[in-house]
Amino acid sequence: MKWQGRRGSRNIEDRRRAGGGKAQVGGLGLLAILAIGYFMGVDVTPLLQGGGGVGSTANSEITEADRQAGEFVSVTLADTEEVWASLFQSQVGEPYNPAVLVLYKGVTQSPCGGASGATGPFYCPGDRKVYLDTSFFTTMSRKLGAGGDFAAAYVVAHEVAHHVQNELGILMQANRVRQQVSQEESNAISVRIELQADCFSGIWAREAQARFGSLERGDIAEAMNAARQIGDDTLQRNAGRVPMPHTFTHGTSDQRERWFTRGLESGDMRVCDTFSARSL
């Protein structure tokens, strides 16, 4: 992905010098905990900070790797802002109000609860901000088998896509319904929310290439692989569990890849209506 030397976003809130504990755990333990946190939407920091060789260390130093990661995220966010501003004008007929992205190291707080490397990146509609500890990119590469710049960009684009849903009124309506139904039905709605965000991410990838020429050979494959590696079924298998569809909250690997592809190939937000789709 070509991103160096390009314009960054002003909508970055950098909390990385605020300190905070950085949870550490290795091997399949990390993978299992990440699976729980990332796909169940809960803060599992206490699990990471408990016994059994798990430690917590404070580290607010900004390394060169942190600096570069911050610049990369800023450029990616700027790309999403330009893309969605244009798409809202042409396909929605309304202005796009961009999200703020919070960079942090270790842990921080949000209106949606605690944020940590254990919860993974997420969008909080309460303050319209995306929360991201860039160490998650390392986890993606080393633990989840989803490395590469464009795989990381896909993660940012996916969380921004939740903001797009919020701007369109989709997220609020879907979450309101989720509060009124059973857990299994709520999970099924969550899957449709996430797959639509994947589809919107595909649209972003298409437009990013058309506008900025930022994609290089293999970038789309990186994004596809990331979508596949963080499917509910794949994560549950890799965590040593038998996949349980009624617990899925983000969709299977095949579904995530398929909906990303739909957005990528069409560029039309209307094809991303997962809520009307009979089959996902």
Tab-separated table of C-alpha atoms in Angstrom:
chain	number	residue	atom	x	y	z
A	1	MET	CA	0.000	0.000	0.000
A	2	LYS	CA	1.366	3.405	-1.013
A	3	TRP	CA	0.834	5.716	1.931
A	4	GLN	CA	4.135	7.383	2.881
A	5	GLY	CA	4.291	11.141	2.363
A	6	ARG	CA	0.545	11.507	1.832
A	7	ARG	CA	-1.932	13.731	3.649
A	8	GLY	CA	-2.978	12.701	7.129
A	9	SER	CA	-6.223	13.353	8.968
A	10	ARG	CA	-6.769	16.070	11.547
A	11	ASN	CA	-9.345	13.893	13.289
A	12	ILE	CA	-6.816	11.951	15.359
A	13	GLU	CA	-6.918	12.024	19.161
A	14	ASP	CA	-3.566	10.698	20.361
A	15	ARG	CA	-3.693	9.335	23.914
A	16	ARG	CA	-0.584	7.205	23.640
A	17	ARG	CA	1.433	9.264	26.103
A	18	ALA	CA	-1.239	8.934	28.753
A	19	GLY	CA	0.306	5.692	29.991
A	20	GLY	CA	-1.697	2.701	31.161
A	21	GLY	CA	-1.072	-0.977	31.638
A	22	LYS	CA	-0.235	-3.122	28.695
A	23	ALA	CA	-1.558	-6.617	29.117
A	24	GLN	CA	0.663	-9.450	27.967
A	25	VAL	CA	-0.066	-13.134	27.430
A	26	GLY	CA	1.279	-15.605	24.917
A	27	GLY	CA	0.333	-18.434	22.608
A	28	LEU	CA	-3.165	-19.817	22.277
A	29	GLY	CA	-4.147	-18.063	25.486
A	30	LEU	CA	-3.904	-14.704	23.737
A	31	LEU	CA	-5.757	-16.007	20.700
A	32	ALA	CA	-8.604	-17.379	22.809
A	33	ILE	CA	-8.915	-14.194	24.853
A	34	LEU	CA	-8.790	-12.004	21.755
A	35	ALA	CA	-11.521	-14.139	20.214
A	36	ILE	CA	-13.716	-13.622	23.258
A	37	GLY	CA	-13.066	-9.908	23.482
A	38	TYR	CA	-13.130	-8.997	19.812
A	39	PHE	CA	-16.181	-11.030	18.870
A	40	MET	CA	-18.274	-10.871	22.027
A	41	GLY	CA	-17.807	-7.137	22.442
A	42	VAL	CA	-16.629	-7.294	26.044
A	43	ASP	CA	-13.586	-5.919	27.815
A	44	VAL	CA	-11.475	-8.918	28.794
A	45	THR	CA	-8.629	-6.892	30.273
A	46	PRO	CA	-9.194	-8.529	33.704
A	47	LEU	CA	-8.471	-11.918	32.137
A	48	LEU	CA	-5.211	-10.612	30.741
A	49	GLN	CA	-4.235	-9.017	34.035
A	50	GLY	CA	-4.936	-12.060	36.162
A	51	GLY	CA	-2.578	-14.796	37.313
A	52	GLY	CA	-0.987	-17.635	35.432
A	53	GLY	CA	2.032	-15.746	34.183
A	54	VAL	CA	0.074	-12.797	32.854
A	55	GLY	CA	1.612	-9.431	33.599
A	56	SER	CA	0.859	-5.759	33.189
A	57	THR	CA	3.475	-3.126	32.529
A	58	ALA	CA	3.157	0.618	32.096
A	59	ASN	CA	4.693	1.959	28.928
A	60	SER	CA	3.908	5.405	27.552
A	61	GLU	CA	7.046	5.768	25.444
A	62	ILE	CA	6.341	6.489	21.788
A	63	THR	CA	8.694	4.347	19.742
A	64	GLU	CA	9.593	4.832	16.093
A	65	ALA	CA	7.259	1.952	15.259
A	66	ASP	CA	4.469	3.721	17.155
A	67	ARG	CA	5.140	6.941	15.269
A	68	GLN	CA	5.012	5.229	11.900
A	69	ALA	CA	1.863	3.319	12.846
A	70	GLY	CA	0.227	6.581	13.884
A	71	GLU	CA	1.128	8.211	10.567
A	72	PHE	CA	-0.181	5.194	8.670
A	73	VAL	CA	-3.504	5.285	10.519
A	74	SER	CA	-3.771	9.043	9.971
A	75	VAL	CA	-3.286	8.681	6.205
A	76	THR	CA	-5.776	5.796	6.047
A	77	LEU	CA	-8.324	7.790	8.017
A	78	ALA	CA	-7.850	10.771	5.696
A	79	ASP	CA	-8.521	8.479	2.733
A	80	THR	CA	-11.770	7.264	4.307
A	81	GLU	CA	-12.834	10.854	4.906
A	82	GLU	CA	-12.346	11.862	1.292
A	83	VAL	CA	-13.955	8.703	-0.056
A	84	TRP	CA	-17.035	8.839	2.138
A	85	ALA	CA	-17.522	12.583	1.694
A	86	SER	CA	-17.732	11.982	-2.055
A	87	LEU	CA	-19.943	8.900	-1.750
A	88	PHE	CA	-22.380	10.621	0.600
A	89	GLN	CA	-22.663	13.484	-1.861
A	90	SER	CA	-23.247	11.221	-4.869
A	91	GLN	CA	-25.199	8.334	-3.335
A	92	VAL	CA	-26.851	9.720	-0.198
A	93	GLY	CA	-27.303	13.381	-1.007
A	94	GLU	CA	-26.139	14.481	2.427
A	95	PRO	CA	-22.843	15.700	3.891
A	96	TYR	CA	-20.549	13.227	5.615
A	97	ASN	CA	-19.397	14.080	9.143
A	98	PRO	CA	-16.132	12.200	9.758
A	99	ALA	CA	-15.333	10.175	12.851
A	100	VAL	CA	-12.518	10.892	15.287
A	101	LEU	CA	-9.976	8.101	15.744
A	102	VAL	CA	-8.421	7.628	19.183
A	103	LEU	CA	-4.911	6.187	19.276
A	104	TYR	CA	-3.867	4.685	22.607
A	105	LYS	CA	-1.336	2.306	24.139
A	106	GLY	CA	-2.413	-0.329	26.617
A	107	VAL	CA	-5.761	0.815	27.965
A	108	THR	CA	-8.066	3.825	27.807
A	109	GLN	CA	-11.698	4.660	28.487
A	110	SER	CA	-14.662	5.286	26.218
A	111	PRO	CA	-18.416	5.827	26.709
A	112	CYS	CA	-18.784	2.231	25.504
A	113	GLY	CA	-16.516	0.892	28.262
A	114	GLY	CA	-12.840	0.136	28.667
A	115	ALA	CA	-10.676	-0.094	25.580
A	116	SER	CA	-7.610	-2.321	25.452
A	117	GLY	CA	-5.577	-4.442	23.092
A	118	ALA	CA	-7.745	-7.320	24.318
A	119	THR	CA	-10.979	-5.823	23.034
A	120	GLY	CA	-9.502	-5.036	19.648
A	121	PRO	CA	-10.377	-1.935	17.599
A	122	PHE	CA	-13.978	-0.762	17.896
A	123	TYR	CA	-16.333	2.090	17.093
A	124	CYS	CA	-18.254	3.743	19.921
A	125	PRO	CA	-21.454	5.472	18.738
A	126	GLY	CA	-21.675	7.208	22.130
A	127	ASP	CA	-18.909	9.651	21.176
A	128	ARG	CA	-18.645	8.815	17.455
A	129	LYS	CA	-15.028	7.739	17.826
A	130	VAL	CA	-12.964	4.763	16.664
A	131	TYR	CA	-10.607	3.325	19.310
A	132	LEU	CA	-7.393	1.666	18.181
A	133	ASP	CA	-4.264	0.365	19.880
A	134	THR	CA	-1.932	-0.100	16.919
A	135	SER	CA	-0.329	-3.080	18.658
A	136	PHE	CA	-3.376	-4.936	17.327
A	137	PHE	CA	-1.718	-4.825	13.910
A	138	THR	CA	1.139	-6.873	15.355
A	139	THR	CA	-1.357	-9.309	16.863
A	140	MET	CA	-3.061	-9.626	13.472
A	141	SER	CA	0.210	-10.443	11.790
A	142	ARG	CA	1.851	-12.704	14.362
A	143	LYS	CA	-1.114	-14.408	16.009
A	144	LEU	CA	-3.941	-14.261	13.488
A	145	GLY	CA	-1.987	-14.647	10.252
A	146	ALA	CA	-3.307	-11.418	8.755
A	147	GLY	CA	-0.308	-9.180	8.146
A	148	GLY	CA	0.391	-6.378	5.702
A	149	ASP	CA	-0.313	-2.668	5.411
A	150	PHE	CA	-3.568	-3.105	3.554
A	151	ALA	CA	-4.825	-5.670	6.043
A	152	ALA	CA	-4.275	-3.016	8.722
A	153	ALA	CA	-5.984	-0.413	6.527
A	154	TYR	CA	-8.956	-2.760	6.161
A	155	VAL	CA	-9.314	-2.823	9.958
A	156	VAL	CA	-9.411	0.976	10.083
A	157	ALA	CA	-11.833	1.112	7.146
A	158	HIS	CA	-14.103	-1.471	8.794
A	159	GLU	CA	-14.401	0.545	12.003
A	160	VAL	CA	-14.994	3.745	10.045
A	161	ALA	CA	-17.711	1.848	8.178
A	162	HIS	CA	-19.539	1.493	11.493
A	163	HIS	CA	-19.440	5.280	11.715
A	164	VAL	CA	-20.907	5.405	8.216
A	165	GLN	CA	-23.718	3.167	9.461
A	166	ASN	CA	-24.207	5.524	12.373
A	167	GLU	CA	-24.351	8.525	10.044
A	168	LEU	CA	-27.016	6.738	7.982
A	169	GLY	CA	-29.094	5.900	11.069
A	170	ILE	CA	-28.625	2.169	10.481
A	171	LEU	CA	-26.530	1.423	13.555
A	172	MET	CA	-28.866	3.085	16.036
A	173	GLN	CA	-31.926	1.338	14.619
A	174	ALA	CA	-30.235	-2.079	14.561
A	175	ASN	CA	-28.915	-1.730	18.110
A	176	ARG	CA	-32.357	-0.657	19.324
A	177	VAL	CA	-33.845	-3.865	17.929
A	178	ARG	CA	-31.017	-5.920	19.446
A	179	GLN	CA	-32.005	-4.723	22.899
A	180	GLN	CA	-35.537	-6.075	22.439
A	181	VAL	CA	-34.831	-9.613	21.255
A	182	SER	CA	-33.150	-12.775	22.524
A	183	GLN	CA	-29.375	-13.143	22.687
A	184	GLU	CA	-29.334	-15.447	19.668
A	185	GLU	CA	-31.448	-13.034	17.628
A	186	SER	CA	-29.279	-10.137	18.784
A	187	ASN	CA	-26.175	-12.009	17.608
A	188	ALA	CA	-27.788	-12.570	14.206
A	189	ILE	CA	-28.449	-8.837	13.843
A	190	SER	CA	-24.875	-8.127	14.893
A	191	VAL	CA	-23.643	-10.371	12.085
A	192	ARG	CA	-25.626	-8.305	9.565
A	193	ILE	CA	-24.191	-5.085	11.016
A	194	GLU	CA	-20.638	-6.398	10.671
A	195	LEU	CA	-21.074	-7.832	7.190
A	196	GLN	CA	-22.477	-4.534	5.969
A	197	ALA	CA	-19.378	-2.830	7.412
A	198	ASP	CA	-17.253	-5.315	5.467
A	199	CYS	CA	-19.181	-4.452	2.305
A	200	PHE	CA	-18.657	-0.732	2.925
A	201	SER	CA	-14.960	-1.493	3.455
A	202	GLY	CA	-14.880	-3.077	0.021
A	203	ILE	CA	-16.392	0.077	-1.459
A	204	TRP	CA	-13.708	2.112	0.287
A	205	ALA	CA	-10.959	-0.108	-1.155
A	206	ARG	CA	-12.367	0.352	-4.658
A	207	GLU	CA	-12.541	4.121	-4.291
A	208	ALA	CA	-9.117	4.377	-2.644
A	209	GLN	CA	-7.542	2.762	-5.671
A	210	ALA	CA	-9.535	4.905	-8.094
A	211	ARG	CA	-8.766	8.173	-6.283
A	212	PHE	CA	-5.296	7.720	-4.875
A	213	GLY	CA	-3.796	4.763	-6.736
A	214	SER	CA	-2.685	3.554	-3.325
A	215	LEU	CA	-3.132	-0.169	-3.838
A	216	GLU	CA	-0.236	-2.376	-4.849
A	217	ARG	CA	-0.143	-5.955	-6.071
A	218	GLY	CA	-1.307	-8.267	-3.309
A	219	ASP	CA	-3.115	-5.599	-1.278
A	220	ILE	CA	-6.628	-6.863	-1.990
A	221	ALA	CA	-5.465	-10.376	-1.131
A	222	GLU	CA	-4.213	-9.027	2.212
A	223	ALA	CA	-7.612	-7.522	2.977
A	224	MET	CA	-9.390	-10.704	1.914
A	225	ASN	CA	-7.115	-12.754	4.111
A	226	ALA	CA	-7.730	-10.445	7.071
A	227	ALA	CA	-11.483	-10.783	6.599
A	228	ARG	CA	-11.100	-14.548	6.451
A	229	GLN	CA	-8.797	-14.860	9.456
A	230	ILE	CA	-11.117	-12.883	11.743
A	231	GLY	CA	-14.282	-14.748	10.837
A	232	ASP	CA	-16.150	-16.135	13.845
A	233	ASP	CA	-15.772	-19.747	12.760
A	234	THR	CA	-12.034	-19.445	12.075
A	235	LEU	CA	-11.317	-17.677	15.357
A	236	GLN	CA	-13.298	-20.217	17.335
A	237	ARG	CA	-11.488	-23.108	15.660
A	238	ASN	CA	-8.108	-21.497	16.233
A	239	ALA	CA	-9.009	-20.990	19.871
A	240	GLY	CA	-9.608	-24.736	20.206
A	241	ARG	CA	-13.401	-24.499	20.144
A	242	VAL	CA	-16.029	-26.074	17.941
A	243	PRO	CA	-17.690	-23.279	15.924
A	244	MET	CA	-21.106	-22.427	17.365
A	245	PRO	CA	-23.132	-20.435	14.807
A	246	HIS	CA	-25.642	-19.156	17.357
A	247	THR	CA	-22.787	-17.294	19.097
A	248	PHE	CA	-21.447	-15.687	15.921
A	249	THR	CA	-21.490	-11.887	16.050
A	250	HIS	CA	-19.355	-10.900	13.032
A	251	GLY	CA	-19.999	-13.611	10.445
A	252	THR	CA	-18.079	-16.562	9.071
A	253	SER	CA	-14.860	-16.213	7.139
A	254	ASP	CA	-16.661	-16.949	3.862
A	255	GLN	CA	-19.357	-14.387	4.606
A	256	ARG	CA	-16.897	-11.662	5.532
A	257	GLU	CA	-14.850	-12.220	2.391
A	258	ARG	CA	-17.954	-12.419	0.213
A	259	TRP	CA	-19.483	-9.155	1.435
A	260	PHE	CA	-16.170	-7.310	1.189
A	261	THR	CA	-15.982	-8.508	-2.426
A	262	ARG	CA	-19.518	-7.292	-3.156
A	263	GLY	CA	-18.609	-3.779	-2.116
A	264	LEU	CA	-15.289	-3.929	-3.930
A	265	GLU	CA	-16.845	-5.016	-7.217
A	266	SER	CA	-19.877	-2.716	-7.195
A	267	GLY	CA	-18.979	0.538	-5.440
A	268	ASP	CA	-22.716	0.938	-4.766
A	269	MET	CA	-23.847	1.297	-1.153
A	270	ARG	CA	-27.230	-0.225	-2.028
A	271	VAL	CA	-25.700	-3.659	-2.623
A	272	CYS	CA	-24.541	-3.651	1.003
A	273	ASP	CA	-28.061	-3.990	2.412
A	274	THR	CA	-27.395	-7.097	4.497
A	275	PHE	CA	-30.584	-6.521	6.477
A	276	SER	CA	-32.783	-7.260	3.462
A	277	ALA	CA	-30.671	-10.170	2.248
A	278	ARG	CA	-32.358	-13.561	2.542
A	279	SER	CA	-29.016	-15.300	2.525
A	280	LEU	CA	-25.725	-13.995	3.849
